[in-house]
PDB file of C-alpha atoms in Angstrom:
ATOM      1  CA  MET W   1     -41.149   7.929 -14.281  1.00  0.00           C
ATOM      2  CA  GLU W   2     -38.004   5.997 -13.226  1.00  0.00           C
ATOM      3  CA  LYS W   3     -34.723   7.779 -13.419  1.00  0.00           C
ATOM      4  CA  HIS W   4     -32.022   5.750 -15.222  1.00  0.00           C
ATOM      5  CA  VAL W   5     -28.741   5.689 -13.444  1.00  0.00           C
ATOM      6  CA  ASN W   6     -25.603   4.695 -15.474  1.00  0.00           C
ATOM      7  CA  GLN W   7     -23.967   1.731 -13.809  1.00  0.00           C
ATOM      8  CA  PHE W   8     -20.649   2.236 -15.511  1.00  0.00           C
ATOM      9  CA  GLN W   9     -18.255   5.162 -15.685  1.00  0.00           C
ATOM     10  CA  ASN W  10     -14.934   5.885 -17.388  1.00  0.00           C
ATOM     11  CA  VAL W  11     -12.082   6.501 -14.915  1.00  0.00           C
ATOM     12  CA  HIS W  12      -8.792   8.158 -15.895  1.00  0.00           C
ATOM     13  CA  PHE W  13      -5.840   7.909 -13.396  1.00  0.00           C
ATOM     14  CA  THR W  14      -2.141   7.289 -13.132  1.00  0.00           C
ATOM     15  CA  LEU W  15      -1.106   3.804 -12.093  1.00  0.00           C
ATOM     16  CA  ASN W  16       2.515   3.327 -11.085  1.00  0.00           C
ATOM     17  CA  GLY W  17       3.507   6.312 -13.218  1.00  0.00           C
ATOM     18  CA  LYS W  18       1.519   5.364 -16.338  1.00  0.00           C
ATOM     19  CA  GLU W  19      -1.621   7.196 -17.494  1.00  0.00           C
ATOM     20  CA  VAL W  20      -4.492   4.715 -17.746  1.00  0.00           C
ATOM     21  CA  GLU W  21      -8.277   4.650 -18.178  1.00  0.00           C
ATOM     22  CA  LYS W  22     -10.938   2.038 -17.528  1.00  0.00           C
ATOM     23  CA  TYR W  23     -14.642   1.743 -17.948  1.00  0.00           C
ATOM     24  CA  VAL W  24     -15.828   0.331 -14.606  1.00  0.00           C
ATOM     25  CA  ASP W  25     -18.914  -0.637 -12.677  1.00  0.00           C
ATOM     26  CA  VAL W  26     -19.601   2.261 -10.240  1.00  0.00           C
ATOM     27  CA  ARG W  27     -19.960  -0.301  -7.428  1.00  0.00           C
ATOM     28  CA  ALA W  28     -16.579  -1.877  -8.002  1.00  0.00           C
ATOM     29  CA  SER W  29     -13.829  -1.471  -5.383  1.00  0.00           C
ATOM     30  CA  LEU W  30     -10.370  -0.177  -6.284  1.00  0.00           C
ATOM     31  CA  THR W  31      -9.011  -3.562  -5.147  1.00  0.00           C
ATOM     32  CA  ASP W  32     -11.159  -5.344  -7.769  1.00  0.00           C
ATOM     33  CA  MET W  33     -10.205  -3.001 -10.587  1.00  0.00           C
ATOM     34  CA  LEU W  34      -6.470  -3.144  -9.793  1.00  0.00           C
ATOM     35  CA  ARG W  35      -6.426  -6.905  -9.546  1.00  0.00           C
ATOM     36  CA  ASN W  36      -8.880  -7.852 -12.231  1.00  0.00           C
ATOM     37  CA  ASP W  37      -8.230  -5.192 -14.870  1.00  0.00           C
ATOM     38  CA  TYR W  38      -4.519  -4.396 -14.270  1.00  0.00           C
ATOM     39  CA  SER W  39      -3.132  -7.663 -12.772  1.00  0.00           C
ATOM     40  CA  MET W  40      -1.733  -5.844  -9.722  1.00  0.00           C
ATOM     41  CA  THR W  41      -1.465  -8.991  -7.643  1.00  0.00           C
ATOM     42  CA  SER W  42       0.296  -7.237  -4.784  1.00  0.00           C
ATOM     43  CA  VAL W  43      -3.071  -5.737  -3.907  1.00  0.00           C
ATOM     44  CA  LYS W  44      -4.472  -8.570  -1.765  1.00  0.00           C
ATOM     45  CA  LYS W  45      -8.075  -9.374  -0.974  1.00  0.00           C
ATOM     46  CA  GLY W  46      -8.182  -9.962   2.751  1.00  0.00           C
ATOM     47  CA  CYS W  47     -11.066  -8.886   4.959  1.00  0.00           C
ATOM     48  CA  GLU W  48     -12.724  -6.637   2.322  1.00  0.00           C
ATOM     49  CA  VAL W  49     -13.944  -4.280   5.094  1.00  0.00           C
ATOM     50  CA  GLY W  50     -10.780  -2.104   5.638  1.00  0.00           C
ATOM     51  CA  GLU W  51      -9.557  -3.964   8.751  1.00  0.00           C
ATOM     52  CA  CYS W  52      -6.485  -6.002   7.701  1.00  0.00           C
ATOM     53  CA  GLY W  53      -4.386  -3.720   5.443  1.00  0.00           C
ATOM     54  CA  ALA W  54      -3.694  -6.446   2.816  1.00  0.00           C
ATOM     55  CA  CYS W  55      -5.164  -4.259   0.024  1.00  0.00           C
ATOM     56  CA  THR W  56      -3.199  -1.070   0.900  1.00  0.00           C
ATOM     57  CA  VAL W  57      -2.219   1.157  -1.989  1.00  0.00           C
ATOM     58  CA  ILE W  58      -0.780   4.690  -2.125  1.00  0.00           C
ATOM     59  CA  ILE W  59      -3.176   7.306  -3.454  1.00  0.00           C
ATOM     60  CA  ASP W  60      -1.654  10.725  -4.046  1.00  0.00           C
ATOM     61  CA  GLY W  61       1.082   9.902  -1.511  1.00  0.00           C
ATOM     62  CA  GLU W  62      -1.183   8.541   1.207  1.00  0.00           C
ATOM     63  CA  ALA W  63      -1.841   4.905   2.186  1.00  0.00           C
ATOM     64  CA  PHE W  64      -5.447   3.723   1.759  1.00  0.00           C
ATOM     65  CA  ASN W  65      -7.365   0.413   2.038  1.00  0.00           C
ATOM     66  CA  SER W  66      -8.355  -0.118  -1.562  1.00  0.00           C
ATOM     67  CA  CYS W  67     -11.123  -2.591  -0.625  1.00  0.00           C
ATOM     68  CA  ILE W  68     -13.286   0.223   0.802  1.00  0.00           C
ATOM     69  CA  TYR W  69     -12.292   2.817  -1.875  1.00  0.00           C
ATOM     70  CA  LEU W  70     -14.516   2.766  -5.007  1.00  0.00           C
ATOM     71  CA  ALA W  71     -12.751   2.447  -8.301  1.00  0.00           C
ATOM     72  CA  VAL W  72     -14.562   5.545  -9.658  1.00  0.00           C
ATOM     73  CA  TRP W  73     -12.947   7.614  -6.854  1.00  0.00           C
ATOM     74  CA  ALA W  74      -9.634   7.009  -8.585  1.00  0.00           C
ATOM     75  CA  GLU W  75     -10.542   9.599 -11.177  1.00  0.00           C
ATOM     76  CA  GLY W  76      -7.564  11.985 -11.613  1.00  0.00           C
ATOM     77  CA  LYS W  77      -5.557  10.276  -8.828  1.00  0.00           C
ATOM     78  CA  ASN W  78      -2.024   9.029  -8.751  1.00  0.00           C
ATOM     79  CA  ILE W  79      -2.020   5.408  -7.516  1.00  0.00           C
ATOM     80  CA  THR W  80       1.029   3.330  -6.541  1.00  0.00           C
ATOM     81  CA  THR W  81       1.001  -0.348  -5.786  1.00  0.00           C
ATOM     82  CA  LEU W  82       3.946  -2.435  -4.593  1.00  0.00           C
ATOM     83  CA  GLU W  83       4.864  -3.030  -8.246  1.00  0.00           C
ATOM     84  CA  GLY W  84       5.367   0.714  -8.621  1.00  0.00           C
ATOM     85  CA  LEU W  85       8.132   0.897  -5.953  1.00  0.00           C
ATOM     86  CA  MET W  86      10.552  -1.093  -8.068  1.00  0.00           C
ATOM     87  CA  GLY W  87      13.216   0.679 -10.081  1.00  0.00           C
ATOM     88  CA  PRO W  88      13.205   0.804 -13.871  1.00  0.00           C
ATOM     89  CA  ASN W  89      15.259  -2.446 -14.110  1.00  0.00           C
ATOM     90  CA  GLY W  90      13.211  -4.292 -11.490  1.00  0.00           C
ATOM     91  CA  GLU W  91      15.499  -3.312  -8.618  1.00  0.00           C
ATOM     92  CA  LEU W  92      13.896  -3.338  -5.191  1.00  0.00           C
ATOM     93  CA  SER W  93      13.309  -0.097  -3.223  1.00  0.00           C
ATOM     94  CA  ASP W  94      15.162   0.316   0.076  1.00  0.00           C
ATOM     95  CA  ILE W  95      12.136  -0.643   2.187  1.00  0.00           C
ATOM     96  CA  GLN W  96      11.528  -3.802   0.056  1.00  0.00           C
ATOM     97  CA  GLN W  97      15.203  -4.799   0.519  1.00  0.00           C
ATOM     98  CA  ALA W  98      15.015  -4.141   4.231  1.00  0.00           C
ATOM     99  CA  PHE W  99      11.999  -6.534   4.545  1.00  0.00           C
ATOM    100  CA  ILE W 100      14.169  -9.234   2.912  1.00  0.00           C
ATOM    101  CA  ASP W 101      17.292  -8.419   4.956  1.00  0.00           C
ATOM    102  CA  GLU W 102      15.374  -8.488   8.257  1.00  0.00           C
ATOM    103  CA  ALA W 103      13.360 -11.623   7.433  1.00  0.00           C
ATOM    104  CA  ALA W 104      10.197  -9.574   7.712  1.00  0.00           C
ATOM    105  CA  ILE W 105       8.462 -11.685   5.086  1.00  0.00           C
ATOM    106  CA  GLN W 106       7.054 -15.054   6.098  1.00  0.00           C
ATOM    107  CA  CYS W 107       4.019 -16.147   4.050  1.00  0.00           C
ATOM    108  CA  GLY W 108       4.150 -12.726   2.364  1.00  0.00           C
ATOM    109  CA  PHE W 109       0.419 -12.050   2.227  1.00  0.00           C
ATOM    110  CA  CYS W 110       0.551  -8.984   4.433  1.00  0.00           C
ATOM    111  CA  SER W 111       3.955  -7.746   3.084  1.00  0.00           C
ATOM    112  CA  PRO W 112       2.781  -5.520   0.260  1.00  0.00           C
ATOM    113  CA  GLY W 113       0.416  -3.575   2.541  1.00  0.00           C
ATOM    114  CA  PHE W 114       2.989  -3.232   5.315  1.00  0.00           C
ATOM    115  CA  ILE W 115       5.616  -2.083   2.795  1.00  0.00           C
ATOM    116  CA  LEU W 116       3.358   0.542   1.220  1.00  0.00           C
ATOM    117  CA  SER W 117       2.347   1.937   4.652  1.00  0.00           C
ATOM    118  CA  ALA W 118       5.999   2.006   5.648  1.00  0.00           C
ATOM    119  CA  TRP W 119       6.796   3.847   2.397  1.00  0.00           C
ATOM    120  CA  GLU W 120       4.312   6.551   3.378  1.00  0.00           C
ATOM    121  CA  ILE W 121       5.686   6.730   6.970  1.00  0.00           C
ATOM    122  CA  LEU W 122       9.246   6.907   5.709  1.00  0.00           C
ATOM    123  CA  ASN W 123       8.534   9.571   3.181  1.00  0.00           C
ATOM    124  CA  SER W 124       7.595  11.934   6.023  1.00  0.00           C
ATOM    125  CA  GLY W 125      11.350  12.249   6.758  1.00  0.00           C
ATOM    126  CA  LYS W 126      10.603  12.152  10.503  1.00  0.00           C
ATOM    127  CA  GLU W 127      12.269  10.046  13.133  1.00  0.00           C
ATOM    128  CA  TYR W 128       9.707   7.897  15.026  1.00  0.00           C
ATOM    129  CA  THR W 129       9.937   5.997  18.287  1.00  0.00           C
ATOM    130  CA  ASP W 130       9.146   2.310  18.354  1.00  0.00           C
ATOM    131  CA  ASP W 131       5.758   3.062  19.912  1.00  0.00           C
ATOM    132  CA  GLU W 132       4.938   5.589  17.207  1.00  0.00           C
ATOM    133  CA  LEU W 133       5.940   3.124  14.449  1.00  0.00           C
ATOM    134  CA  ARG W 134       3.842   0.371  16.030  1.00  0.00           C
ATOM    135  CA  LYS W 135       0.835   2.704  16.151  1.00  0.00           C
ATOM    136  CA  LEU W 136       1.374   3.862  12.529  1.00  0.00           C
ATOM    137  CA  LEU W 137       1.630   0.212  11.349  1.00  0.00           C
ATOM    138  CA  SER W 138      -1.280  -1.014  13.485  1.00  0.00           C
ATOM    139  CA  GLY W 139      -3.758  -1.095  10.651  1.00  0.00           C
ATOM    140  CA  HIS W 140      -2.159  -4.291   9.317  1.00  0.00           C
ATOM    141  CA  LEU W 141      -2.601  -7.849  10.443  1.00  0.00           C
ATOM    142  CA  CYS W 142       0.203 -10.388  10.137  1.00  0.00           C
ATOM    143  CA  ARG W 143      -1.032 -13.931  10.760  1.00  0.00           C
ATOM    144  CA  CYS W 144       2.545 -15.241  10.889  1.00  0.00           C
ATOM    145  CA  THR W 145       3.316 -12.861  13.760  1.00  0.00           C
ATOM    146  CA  GLY W 146       6.371 -11.316  12.084  1.00  0.00           C
ATOM    147  CA  TYR W 147       5.682  -7.935  13.720  1.00  0.00           C
ATOM    148  CA  GLU W 148       9.098  -7.525  15.347  1.00  0.00           C
ATOM    149  CA  ASN W 149      10.947  -8.227  12.151  1.00  0.00           C
ATOM    150  CA  ILE W 150       8.668  -5.836  10.252  1.00  0.00           C
ATOM    151  CA  LEU W 151       9.274  -3.134  12.850  1.00  0.00           C
ATOM    152  CA  ARG W 152      13.022  -3.743  12.528  1.00  0.00           C
ATOM    153  CA  ALA W 153      12.925  -3.417   8.769  1.00  0.00           C
ATOM    154  CA  VAL W 154      11.001  -0.130   8.941  1.00  0.00           C
ATOM    155  CA  LYS W 155      13.352   1.276  11.653  1.00  0.00           C
ATOM    156  CA  LYS W 156      16.438   0.190   9.667  1.00  0.00           C
ATOM    157  CA  THR W 157      15.196   1.976   6.563  1.00  0.00           C
ATOM    158  CA  MET W 158      14.139   5.054   8.572  1.00  0.00           C
ATOM    159  CA  TYR W 159      17.580   5.378  10.115  1.00  0.00           C
ATOM    160  CA  GLN W 160      19.316   4.826   6.771  1.00  0.00           C
ATOM    161  CA  ARG W 161      17.213   7.528   5.122  1.00  0.00           C
ATOM    162  CA  LEU W 162      17.977   9.891   8.004  1.00  0.00           C
ATOM    163  CA  GLY W 163      21.722   9.131   7.744  1.00  0.00           C
ATOM    164  CA  LYS W 164      21.840   7.861  11.284  1.00  0.00           C
ATOM    165  CA  GLU W 165      23.066   4.690  12.936  1.00  0.00           C
ATOM    166  CA  MET W 166      20.329   2.351  14.065  1.00  0.00           C
ATOM    167  CA  PRO W 167      20.473   2.077  17.899  1.00  0.00           C
ATOM    168  CA  GLN W 168      21.443  -1.346  19.245  1.00  0.00           C
ATOM    169  CA  GLU W 169      18.515  -3.418  20.406  1.00  0.00           C
ATOM    170  CA  ASP W 170      18.324  -4.406  24.105  1.00  0.00           C
TER     171      ASP W 170
END
């Protein structure tokens, strides 16, 4: 006798501070659920194999590639997308503003993922070297080669949060 497996499951989670629930296909990725069911367009579909970082979201305070994270695994989790970093009146977070100030956005496709990973890095409260920041951000691909501006935006925000002056670049 064949065992019947339910292809759909109800998932309850918090999305950008709001309690939500969705009935999803157990094979669906978190990327697909966030984009298709919640219109979270900052979650980009890039490589779909966890290599480019375009789909990065924050799950319980940690950056994840949502393309290789099943939607059903979101059960009970707290998920933040780029949309969730904005203030109550649509004001940008410090890291978002730094990306604008440092011209770290070119085509913009990679920006949400970079910003969310930077958010996780910056929330550690640690001071990192350039090499450490490069390594921590290495899971993201920028096809416009804006890496130096991105690094500068993250460093600027790190030093601001630490209450320190940013060292002059050579």
